[in-house]
Amino acid sequence: MGKRLVVVGSQWGDEGKGKITDYLAEKADVVVRSQGGNNAGHTIKFNNRKFALHLIPSGIFNPKIINIMGNGMVINPFALLEELEMLKNEGIKDYNLYISNRAHIVLPHHIELDALYETIKGADAVGTTKKGIGPAYMDKVSRVGVRISDLINPESLRKRLKINVDSARVILEANNQTIENFEDLYNNLIEIGQIIKPYITDTSVLLNNLIEDGKNILFEGAQGSMLCVDHGTYPYVTSSSPTAAAVPLNSGISPYLITDVIGVTKAYTTRVGAGVFPTEFEDEIAKTIRKIGNEYGTTTRRPRRIGWLDLVVLKHVKRINGLNNLAIMLLDVLTGIEELKVCVSYNLDGKEIDYIPADYFEYERCKPNYISLPGWNEDITKISSFDELPKNCKNYLKTIEDILKTKVTIVSVGPDRKQTVTLKNIF
Ligand code: GDP
Ligand code: IMO
Ligand code: MG
């Protein structure tokens, strides 16, 4: 019987999920993306080549992998075309891709609305990626959304698009903004529908058949658990749930089919966009980390905020996801830092706590309590086994394992596919 492994972002996104998914795809049969849209930016490096994917699953570079875009995604059809075009231009032609007929689509006016809602929030803006993700999920839940299946049914598209555009018009026009010409948009969507028609299917049926056939399935997370609309730092979150719990719903399988969950975590912490971030710091060390780690958003190029590793966050994330493995990423970036701080609890108004307060203002008042661990100076970017890691590096990993009571099964020491050490095979 195959395994069904969820790759979960364990912080605020950009943990290296794309790299790990591409790496693990070697031993998998299927890669599924189940939520989010092109707010995600996943970087993959191999054979001196570098790719950024936003919608298409990171198994796409492996011709034997079946790549699925699940029903819980919100897909911008124009961005999807661009990404398919990028693959073509890069000579990536031999792939298997399937798109759920139940996934919702992101339209140009969702992007306008995203910007508008951010403006209304003023100083309290979320700092979204401005890809229209929130408004597209709003329309889904309001039952005025347009789905992938509509793109290949002209009658259905006309009806659904009309309702969708009319709903958006009310808000945009009240704010002195115009909306795109209906017929132009309709015709463009019909055209795109015909281009992507070969990929569109009922991916729940497909996925369940593959599971029955004993295939190894990899669910590639997007965003991070701290951006979860339920369990994250609300309201500074995304509009979906990037947790393992959301995977069955968003891909059309039973919850009991998930066998493993790997938490992908940086050896430190980053965040893009606004919102509470207790271990954030900005000094020379942070600048070095940003430079060495190339900490600039894959989607928006915004400089990422930098912080020390926060084990209170990881404890919370372990609980809500049921993490049974950890992948520690970008460990090489910490090389040369003399003293490494790790947050083990918070001080909230004089009291020590080890949980994430639900109340946003309470969480903002939390001050991190750190332990200090000795750093290392040895270059670790070329190591090929765990044993080759410097003593202090092993000690850093062991401290994480001991406090979280979770095994580190993958260590990443560079962006390339090859710069990865597996301690225990999941597949
Ligand atoms: P994702 O959104 O979780 O897929 O992560 P991103 O691709 O947005 O950001 C992770 C960044 O770290 C990318 O630039 C990767 O190429 C890079 N990266 C991944 N693993 C490592 C690592 O072990 N070391 C270094 N130096 N970079 C890494
Ligand atoms: P990957 O998959 C990092 C953040 C945005 C913003 C908040 C809401 O690459 O890890 P949205 O556009 O989703 O409404 O923005 O969520 N955000 C991410 N941050 N990585 C991502 O994806 C993100 N996707 C959304 O910066 O703070
Ligand atoms: Mg990213």
Short mmCIF file of C-alpha atoms and ligand atoms in Angstrom, two decimals:
data_model
loop_
_atom_site.label_atom_id
_atom_site.label_comp_id
_atom_site.label_asym_id
_atom_site.label_seq_id
_atom_site.Cartn_x
_atom_site.Cartn_y
_atom_site.Cartn_z
CA MET A 1 0.00 0.00 0.00
CA GLY A 2 1.36 3.44 -0.87
CA LYS A 3 1.83 6.35 1.50
CA ARG A 4 0.07 9.71 1.49
CA LEU A 5 2.44 12.38 2.78
CA VAL A 6 1.47 15.99 3.39
CA VAL A 7 4.24 18.60 3.05
CA VAL A 8 3.20 21.39 5.41
CA GLY A 9 4.70 24.86 5.70
CA SER A 10 5.34 25.22 9.45
CA GLN A 11 5.91 28.95 9.74
CA TRP A 12 4.63 31.91 7.69
CA GLY A 13 5.37 30.45 4.25
CA ASP A 14 8.50 30.22 2.05
CA GLU A 15 9.98 27.43 4.14
CA GLY A 16 11.26 25.54 1.09
CA LYS A 17 8.17 23.44 0.33
CA GLY A 18 8.86 23.60 -3.42
CA LYS A 19 12.39 22.31 -3.00
CA ILE A 20 11.33 19.44 -0.72
CA THR A 21 8.39 18.49 -2.93
CA ASP A 22 10.61 18.36 -6.02
CA TYR A 23 13.20 16.35 -4.04
CA LEU A 24 10.67 13.87 -2.63
CA ALA A 25 8.98 13.56 -6.04
CA GLU A 26 11.84 11.25 -6.99
CA LYS A 27 10.21 8.58 -4.87
CA ALA A 28 6.57 9.58 -5.26
CA ASP A 29 4.07 8.88 -8.04
CA VAL A 30 1.71 11.80 -7.62
CA VAL A 31 2.05 15.45 -6.46
CA VAL A 32 -1.08 17.34 -5.46
CA ARG A 33 -1.58 21.03 -4.72
CA SER A 34 -4.81 21.46 -2.84
CA GLN A 35 -5.27 25.10 -1.76
CA GLY A 36 -4.17 28.65 -2.40
CA GLY A 37 -3.36 30.07 -5.78
CA ASN A 38 -0.58 32.11 -7.30
CA ASN A 39 0.01 33.87 -3.99
CA ALA A 40 2.41 30.92 -3.57
CA GLY A 41 5.92 31.06 -4.99
CA HIS A 42 7.92 27.85 -4.93
CA THR A 43 11.56 27.84 -5.99
CA ILE A 44 13.20 24.74 -7.42
CA LYS A 45 16.86 24.32 -8.38
CA PHE A 46 18.57 21.42 -10.12
CA ASN A 47 21.26 20.93 -12.79
CA ASN A 48 22.16 24.64 -12.54
CA ARG A 49 18.63 25.62 -13.46
CA LYS A 50 16.18 27.60 -11.37
CA PHE A 51 12.39 27.69 -11.62
CA ALA A 52 9.65 29.59 -9.80
CA LEU A 53 6.24 27.96 -9.73
CA HIS A 54 3.11 29.65 -8.45
CA LEU A 55 0.24 27.37 -9.43
CA ILE A 56 1.60 24.24 -11.03
CA PRO A 57 2.71 21.49 -8.59
CA SER A 58 6.45 21.07 -8.01
CA GLY A 59 6.42 17.51 -9.36
CA ILE A 60 6.15 18.91 -12.89
CA PHE A 61 9.87 18.48 -13.66
CA ASN A 62 9.67 14.73 -13.20
CA PRO A 63 8.02 13.14 -16.25
CA LYS A 64 6.82 10.10 -14.30
CA ILE A 65 4.88 12.19 -11.78
CA ILE A 66 1.15 12.79 -12.07
CA ASN A 67 0.56 16.42 -11.02
CA ILE A 68 -2.84 17.41 -9.71
CA MET A 69 -4.30 20.85 -9.00
CA GLY A 70 -7.06 20.15 -6.50
CA ASN A 71 -10.57 21.47 -5.98
CA GLY A 72 -9.54 23.69 -3.06
CA MET A 73 -7.29 25.85 -5.20
CA VAL A 74 -8.20 29.23 -6.66
CA ILE A 75 -6.68 29.36 -10.12
CA ASN A 76 -6.10 32.50 -12.14
CA PRO A 77 -6.54 31.18 -15.73
CA PHE A 78 -4.36 33.94 -17.18
CA ALA A 79 -1.56 33.20 -14.71
CA LEU A 80 -1.93 29.48 -15.43
CA LEU A 81 -1.44 30.12 -19.14
CA GLU A 82 1.67 32.15 -18.38
CA GLU A 83 3.08 29.35 -16.27
CA LEU A 84 2.37 26.74 -18.94
CA GLU A 85 4.07 29.06 -21.42
CA MET A 86 7.09 29.40 -19.10
CA LEU A 87 7.44 25.60 -18.97
CA LYS A 88 7.24 25.43 -22.74
CA ASN A 89 9.90 28.12 -23.16
CA GLU A 90 12.15 26.28 -20.72
CA GLY A 91 11.79 23.11 -22.75
CA ILE A 92 9.75 21.29 -20.09
CA LYS A 93 7.27 19.44 -22.29
CA ASP A 94 7.09 15.92 -20.93
CA TYR A 95 4.71 16.17 -17.97
CA ASN A 96 1.36 14.98 -16.66
CA LEU A 97 -1.01 17.65 -15.36
CA TYR A 98 -4.62 17.46 -14.19
CA ILE A 99 -6.80 20.34 -13.00
CA SER A 100 -9.88 19.89 -10.84
CA ASN A 101 -13.12 20.83 -12.55
CA ARG A 102 -14.32 22.01 -9.11
CA ALA A 103 -11.48 24.50 -8.47
CA HIS A 104 -12.55 28.15 -8.47
CA ILE A 105 -11.02 30.78 -10.73
CA VAL A 106 -9.47 34.13 -9.91
CA LEU A 107 -10.49 36.95 -12.25
CA PRO A 108 -8.99 40.39 -12.95
CA HIS A 109 -11.60 42.14 -10.79
CA HIS A 110 -10.57 39.96 -7.81
CA ILE A 111 -7.16 41.58 -8.07
CA GLU A 112 -8.77 45.03 -8.13
CA LEU A 113 -10.87 44.12 -5.09
CA ASP A 114 -7.83 42.75 -3.25
CA ALA A 115 -6.11 46.12 -3.67
CA LEU A 116 -9.26 48.01 -2.72
CA TYR A 117 -9.79 46.06 0.54
CA GLU A 118 -6.14 46.65 1.42
CA THR A 119 -6.60 50.39 0.88
CA ILE A 120 -9.70 50.40 3.08
CA LYS A 121 -7.68 48.74 5.87
CA GLY A 122 -5.09 51.53 5.63
CA ALA A 123 -2.37 51.11 8.27
CA ASP A 124 -3.93 47.75 9.19
CA ALA A 125 -3.50 46.30 5.68
CA VAL A 126 -2.62 42.60 5.60
CA GLY A 127 0.12 43.11 3.03
CA THR A 128 -1.42 40.55 0.67
CA THR A 129 0.29 39.41 -2.50
CA LYS A 130 -2.43 41.33 -4.42
CA LYS A 131 -3.19 38.26 -6.51
CA GLY A 132 -6.92 38.41 -5.77
CA ILE A 133 -6.86 35.35 -3.52
CA GLY A 134 -9.04 36.71 -0.70
CA PRO A 135 -11.82 38.04 -2.98
CA ALA A 136 -11.84 34.79 -5.01
CA TYR A 137 -12.34 32.71 -1.85
CA MET A 138 -14.97 35.25 -0.69
CA ASP A 139 -16.91 34.65 -3.91
CA LYS A 140 -16.58 30.88 -3.51
CA VAL A 141 -18.08 31.02 -0.02
CA SER A 142 -20.71 33.59 -1.10
CA ARG A 143 -21.75 31.13 -3.82
CA VAL A 144 -21.07 33.56 -6.63
CA GLY A 145 -17.81 31.98 -7.78
CA VAL A 146 -16.83 30.73 -11.23
CA ARG A 147 -15.30 27.27 -11.46
CA ILE A 148 -12.90 25.58 -13.84
CA SER A 149 -15.75 23.41 -15.16
CA ASP A 150 -17.54 26.60 -16.30
CA LEU A 151 -14.65 27.44 -18.63
CA ILE A 152 -15.54 24.53 -20.89
CA ASN A 153 -19.30 25.08 -20.81
CA PRO A 154 -20.20 28.35 -22.62
CA GLU A 155 -23.75 28.50 -21.27
CA SER A 156 -22.68 27.88 -17.72
CA LEU A 157 -19.80 30.36 -17.99
CA ARG A 158 -22.10 33.14 -19.23
CA LYS A 159 -24.47 32.62 -16.32
CA ARG A 160 -21.86 32.26 -13.54
CA LEU A 161 -19.62 35.01 -14.88
CA LYS A 162 -22.55 37.44 -15.11
CA ILE A 163 -23.46 36.89 -11.45
CA ASN A 164 -19.81 37.15 -10.45
CA VAL A 165 -19.09 40.30 -12.42
CA ASP A 166 -22.33 41.95 -11.25
CA SER A 167 -21.43 41.28 -7.60
CA ALA A 168 -17.96 42.76 -8.06
CA ARG A 169 -19.35 45.73 -10.01
CA VAL A 170 -21.45 46.87 -7.03
CA ILE A 171 -18.34 47.29 -4.89
CA LEU A 172 -15.95 48.56 -7.54
CA GLU A 173 -18.31 51.17 -8.97
CA ALA A 174 -19.21 52.41 -5.49
CA ASN A 175 -15.49 53.15 -5.18
CA ASN A 176 -15.24 54.88 -8.55
CA GLN A 177 -13.52 51.96 -10.21
CA THR A 178 -14.48 50.36 -13.47
CA ILE A 179 -14.76 46.70 -14.27
CA GLU A 180 -13.51 44.95 -17.40
CA ASN A 181 -15.79 44.58 -20.42
CA PHE A 182 -17.96 41.49 -19.90
CA GLU A 183 -17.84 40.16 -23.46
CA ASP A 184 -14.06 40.55 -23.70
CA LEU A 185 -13.56 38.70 -20.44
CA TYR A 186 -16.06 36.01 -21.44
CA ASN A 187 -14.36 35.44 -24.80
CA ASN A 188 -10.90 35.30 -23.25
CA LEU A 189 -12.07 32.74 -20.72
CA ILE A 190 -13.73 30.59 -23.39
CA GLU A 191 -10.45 30.63 -25.30
CA ILE A 192 -8.40 29.64 -22.25
CA GLY A 193 -10.96 26.94 -21.45
CA GLN A 194 -10.28 25.29 -24.79
CA ILE A 195 -6.50 25.43 -24.24
CA ILE A 196 -6.64 23.82 -20.80
CA LYS A 197 -9.52 21.44 -21.56
CA PRO A 198 -7.22 18.40 -21.92
CA TYR A 199 -6.07 18.84 -18.31
CA ILE A 200 -9.50 19.32 -16.73
CA THR A 201 -11.00 16.37 -14.90
CA ASP A 202 -12.64 15.19 -11.69
CA THR A 203 -9.39 15.00 -9.75
CA SER A 204 -11.04 13.44 -6.69
CA VAL A 205 -11.97 10.39 -8.77
CA LEU A 206 -8.49 10.31 -10.31
CA LEU A 207 -6.72 10.66 -6.96
CA ASN A 208 -8.80 8.01 -5.22
CA ASN A 209 -8.11 5.59 -8.08
CA LEU A 210 -4.38 6.27 -7.79
CA ILE A 211 -4.56 5.66 -4.03
CA GLU A 212 -6.36 2.38 -4.64
CA ASP A 213 -3.58 1.42 -7.04
CA GLY A 214 -1.11 1.83 -4.15
CA LYS A 215 0.65 4.92 -5.49
CA ASN A 216 2.76 7.18 -3.26
CA ILE A 217 1.08 10.55 -3.03
CA LEU A 218 2.72 13.82 -2.03
CA PHE A 219 0.52 16.75 -1.06
CA GLU A 220 2.51 19.93 -1.66
CA GLY A 221 1.53 22.60 0.82
CA ALA A 222 1.33 26.25 -0.13
CA GLN A 223 1.64 29.13 2.36
CA GLY A 224 2.34 28.18 5.98
CA SER A 225 0.26 27.07 8.96
CA MET A 226 0.69 30.44 10.70
CA LEU A 227 -1.10 31.98 7.69
CA CYS A 228 -4.06 29.60 8.20
CA VAL A 229 -7.37 31.46 8.25
CA ASP A 230 -8.41 29.38 11.30
CA HIS A 231 -5.22 28.68 13.25
CA GLY A 232 -2.90 31.46 12.10
CA THR A 233 -2.32 35.04 13.21
CA TYR A 234 -5.78 36.25 12.17
CA PRO A 235 -6.49 38.67 10.54
CA TYR A 236 -2.94 38.73 9.14
CA VAL A 237 -3.43 35.45 7.32
CA THR A 238 -4.34 34.13 3.90
CA SER A 239 -7.91 33.11 2.97
CA SER A 240 -7.52 29.34 3.06
CA SER A 241 -6.18 26.71 5.41
CA PRO A 242 -2.68 25.50 4.53
CA THR A 243 -2.86 22.73 7.16
CA ALA A 244 -2.82 18.94 6.76
CA ALA A 245 -6.39 18.87 8.05
CA ALA A 246 -7.55 20.86 5.02
CA VAL A 247 -5.93 18.52 2.49
CA PRO A 248 -8.69 15.86 2.38
CA LEU A 249 -11.41 18.48 1.84
CA ASN A 250 -9.39 20.33 -0.76
CA SER A 251 -8.45 17.27 -2.76
CA GLY A 252 -11.50 15.05 -2.36
CA ILE A 253 -10.12 12.15 -0.30
CA SER A 254 -10.99 10.74 3.10
CA PRO A 255 -9.10 12.12 6.15
CA TYR A 256 -8.13 8.60 7.20
CA LEU A 257 -6.03 8.24 4.05
CA ILE A 258 -3.31 10.69 5.22
CA THR A 259 -0.43 8.56 6.54
CA ASP A 260 2.34 11.10 7.24
CA VAL A 261 2.82 14.83 7.73
CA ILE A 262 6.20 16.51 7.34
CA GLY A 263 6.61 20.01 8.73
CA VAL A 264 8.91 22.03 6.51
CA THR A 265 10.65 24.64 8.61
CA LYS A 266 13.47 27.07 8.13
CA ALA A 267 16.32 26.86 10.63
CA TYR A 268 15.25 30.44 11.49
CA THR A 269 11.97 32.24 10.67
CA THR A 270 10.80 34.62 7.95
CA ARG A 271 7.58 36.41 7.19
CA VAL A 272 6.41 38.58 4.29
CA GLY A 273 3.46 40.91 4.71
CA ALA A 274 2.26 42.49 7.93
CA GLY A 275 1.43 40.88 11.26
CA VAL A 276 2.82 39.82 14.60
CA PHE A 277 6.24 38.13 14.56
CA PRO A 278 7.67 37.80 18.09
CA THR A 279 11.21 36.65 17.21
CA GLU A 280 11.73 39.27 14.48
CA PHE A 281 14.95 41.24 14.66
CA GLU A 282 16.67 43.71 12.35
CA ASP A 283 20.42 44.11 12.81
CA GLU A 284 23.60 43.12 10.99
CA ILE A 285 22.92 39.40 11.57
CA ALA A 286 19.41 39.74 10.12
CA LYS A 287 20.85 41.55 7.10
CA THR A 288 23.38 38.75 6.60
CA ILE A 289 20.65 36.11 6.83
CA ARG A 290 18.54 38.02 4.28
CA LYS A 291 21.52 38.25 1.94
CA ILE A 292 22.84 34.69 2.27
CA GLY A 293 19.35 33.17 2.32
CA ASN A 294 18.20 35.37 -0.57
CA GLU A 295 15.21 36.29 1.55
CA TYR A 296 13.12 38.17 -0.99
CA GLY A 297 9.60 37.02 -1.90
CA THR A 298 9.37 34.62 -4.86
CA THR A 299 6.02 36.12 -5.84
CA THR A 300 6.34 39.81 -4.90
CA ARG A 301 10.13 40.28 -4.43
CA ARG A 302 9.43 42.00 -1.12
CA PRO A 303 12.31 41.66 1.39
CA ARG A 304 11.30 39.02 3.92
CA ARG A 305 11.27 39.90 7.60
CA ILE A 306 13.81 37.87 9.58
CA GLY A 307 13.53 36.25 13.03
CA TRP A 308 15.07 33.52 15.16
CA LEU A 309 13.59 30.03 15.21
CA ASP A 310 10.38 30.04 17.25
CA LEU A 311 9.57 26.71 18.88
CA VAL A 312 6.32 28.02 20.37
CA VAL A 313 5.13 28.50 16.80
CA LEU A 314 6.34 25.03 15.84
CA LYS A 315 4.63 23.45 18.86
CA HIS A 316 1.34 25.07 17.82
CA VAL A 317 1.87 23.98 14.23
CA LYS A 318 2.77 20.43 15.28
CA ARG A 319 -0.49 20.16 17.23
CA ILE A 320 -2.84 21.52 14.54
CA ASN A 321 -1.24 19.38 11.82
CA GLY A 322 -0.08 16.27 13.66
CA LEU A 323 3.48 16.64 12.32
CA ASN A 324 5.34 13.32 12.56
CA ASN A 325 8.47 14.44 10.67
CA LEU A 326 10.44 17.64 10.31
CA ALA A 327 12.45 18.94 7.35
CA ILE A 328 14.90 21.61 8.54
CA MET A 329 15.71 23.95 5.68
CA LEU A 330 18.33 26.63 4.95
CA LEU A 331 20.59 25.36 7.75
CA ASP A 332 23.59 26.57 5.70
CA VAL A 333 22.39 30.17 6.06
CA LEU A 334 23.17 30.09 9.80
CA THR A 335 26.83 29.12 9.22
CA GLY A 336 29.20 31.66 10.75
CA ILE A 337 26.77 33.11 13.30
CA GLU A 338 28.43 32.78 16.69
CA GLU A 339 25.38 32.62 18.92
CA LEU A 340 22.08 31.15 17.71
CA LYS A 341 18.96 32.08 19.61
CA VAL A 342 15.94 29.80 19.79
CA CYS A 343 12.65 30.92 21.29
CA VAL A 344 11.28 28.34 23.76
CA SER A 345 8.45 30.29 25.41
CA TYR A 346 6.91 33.76 25.57
CA ASN A 347 6.59 36.27 28.33
CA LEU A 348 3.05 37.65 28.33
CA ASP A 349 2.53 40.47 30.84
CA GLY A 350 5.03 38.88 33.24
CA LYS A 351 3.77 35.32 32.84
CA GLU A 352 5.61 32.58 30.94
CA ILE A 353 3.44 30.87 28.31
CA ASP A 354 4.15 28.28 25.62
CA TYR A 355 1.08 28.68 23.42
CA ILE A 356 -0.10 31.14 20.76
CA PRO A 357 -2.70 33.53 22.20
CA ALA A 358 -5.83 33.75 20.05
CA ASP A 359 -6.19 37.43 20.90
CA TYR A 360 -4.09 39.34 18.40
CA PHE A 361 -3.17 42.15 20.82
CA GLU A 362 -2.14 39.65 23.49
CA TYR A 363 0.09 37.93 20.95
CA GLU A 364 1.60 41.29 20.04
CA ARG A 365 2.55 41.82 23.70
CA CYS A 366 4.40 38.47 23.85
CA LYS A 367 8.16 38.75 24.25
CA PRO A 368 10.28 35.75 23.31
CA ASN A 369 12.27 33.83 25.95
CA TYR A 370 15.41 32.52 24.25
CA ILE A 371 17.96 29.84 24.84
CA SER A 372 21.36 30.37 23.20
CA LEU A 373 23.12 27.67 21.23
CA PRO A 374 26.67 27.78 19.88
CA GLY A 375 26.99 28.24 16.11
CA TRP A 376 29.41 26.64 13.64
CA ASN A 377 31.83 27.95 11.02
CA GLU A 378 32.33 24.92 8.80
CA ASP A 379 30.89 25.00 5.27
CA ILE A 380 28.02 22.50 5.27
CA THR A 381 26.77 23.10 1.72
CA LYS A 382 28.57 20.09 0.29
CA ILE A 383 27.85 17.49 2.92
CA SER A 384 26.09 14.32 1.83
CA SER A 385 25.37 12.62 5.16
CA PHE A 386 24.17 13.64 8.59
CA ASP A 387 27.42 12.41 10.18
CA GLU A 388 29.42 15.04 8.28
CA LEU A 389 27.58 17.90 10.01
CA PRO A 390 29.59 19.85 12.61
CA LYS A 391 28.92 18.98 16.26
CA ASN A 392 27.18 22.29 17.00
CA CYS A 393 24.98 21.86 13.97
CA LYS A 394 23.88 18.41 15.15
CA ASN A 395 23.30 19.88 18.59
CA TYR A 396 21.05 22.58 17.08
CA LEU A 397 18.96 19.93 15.32
CA LYS A 398 18.86 17.69 18.42
CA THR A 399 17.59 20.61 20.54
CA ILE A 400 14.73 21.14 18.08
CA GLU A 401 13.90 17.42 18.11
CA ASP A 402 13.99 17.17 21.89
CA ILE A 403 11.80 20.19 22.53
CA LEU A 404 9.27 19.34 19.81
CA LYS A 405 9.45 15.57 20.36
CA THR A 406 9.47 15.16 16.60
CA LYS A 407 12.13 13.55 14.43
CA VAL A 408 14.12 15.57 11.92
CA THR A 409 14.03 13.34 8.83
CA ILE A 410 15.35 15.77 6.20
CA VAL A 411 18.07 18.41 6.46
CA SER A 412 18.59 20.92 3.65
CA VAL A 413 21.96 22.64 3.27
CA GLY A 414 21.48 24.57 0.03
CA PRO A 415 18.83 25.42 -2.57
CA ASP A 416 19.81 22.69 -5.02
CA ARG A 417 17.98 19.36 -5.13
CA LYS A 418 21.30 17.66 -4.38
CA GLN A 419 21.95 19.67 -1.23
CA THR A 420 19.62 17.53 0.80
CA VAL A 421 20.24 14.84 3.41
CA THR A 422 17.61 12.26 4.26
CA LEU A 423 17.81 10.65 7.69
CA LYS A 424 14.79 8.41 7.20
CA ASN A 425 12.89 7.60 4.03
CA ILE A 426 9.16 8.19 4.18
CA PHE A 427 8.38 6.51 0.87
P1 GDP B 1 8.31 27.75 -0.61
O1 GDP B 1 7.35 28.83 -0.88
O2 GDP B 1 8.08 27.10 0.72
O3 GDP B 1 8.43 26.75 -1.71
O4 GDP B 1 9.75 28.45 -0.49
P2 GDP B 1 10.35 29.57 -1.49
O5 GDP B 1 10.83 28.90 -2.71
O6 GDP B 1 9.43 30.72 -1.61
O7 GDP B 1 11.55 30.10 -0.60
C1 GDP B 1 12.57 29.25 -0.17
C2 GDP B 1 13.90 29.82 -0.68
O8 GDP B 1 14.97 29.14 -0.07
C3 GDP B 1 14.11 29.63 -2.17
O9 GDP B 1 14.87 30.71 -2.65
C4 GDP B 1 14.91 28.34 -2.24
O10 GDP B 1 15.70 28.23 -3.41
C5 GDP B 1 15.78 28.49 -1.04
N1 GDP B 1 16.20 27.26 -0.36
C6 GDP B 1 15.50 26.13 -0.11
N2 GDP B 1 16.22 25.30 0.66
C7 GDP B 1 17.39 25.92 0.90
C8 GDP B 1 18.53 25.59 1.69
O11 GDP B 1 18.63 24.55 2.33
N3 GDP B 1 19.55 26.50 1.69
C9 GDP B 1 19.50 27.68 1.02
N4 GDP B 1 20.54 28.49 1.09
N5 GDP B 1 18.42 28.02 0.29
C10 GDP B 1 17.39 27.16 0.25
P1 IMO B 2 4.32 30.09 -0.31
O1 IMO B 2 3.50 28.95 -0.82
C1 IMO B 2 4.68 33.65 2.15
C2 IMO B 2 1.07 36.01 2.83
C3 IMO B 2 1.08 37.40 2.23
C4 IMO B 2 0.22 38.13 3.25
C5 IMO B 2 -0.84 37.08 3.60
C6 IMO B 2 -2.13 37.19 2.81
O2 IMO B 2 5.30 30.63 -1.27
O3 IMO B 2 4.90 29.77 1.03
P2 IMO B 2 -2.78 36.65 0.28
O4 IMO B 2 -2.23 37.19 -1.00
O5 IMO B 2 -2.67 35.17 0.43
O6 IMO B 2 -4.16 37.14 0.58
O7 IMO B 2 -1.84 37.32 1.42
O8 IMO B 2 -0.24 35.82 3.32
N1 IMO B 2 1.35 34.90 1.89
C7 IMO B 2 2.51 34.27 1.82
N2 IMO B 2 3.67 34.48 2.44
N3 IMO B 2 4.56 32.61 1.29
C8 IMO B 2 3.41 32.36 0.65
O9 IMO B 2 3.23 31.28 -0.13
C9 IMO B 2 2.32 33.23 0.86
N4 IMO B 2 1.05 33.29 0.39
C10 IMO B 2 0.48 34.30 1.02
O10 IMO B 2 2.38 37.93 2.18
O11 IMO B 2 0.95 38.39 4.42
MG MG B 3 7.32 30.84 -1.42
#
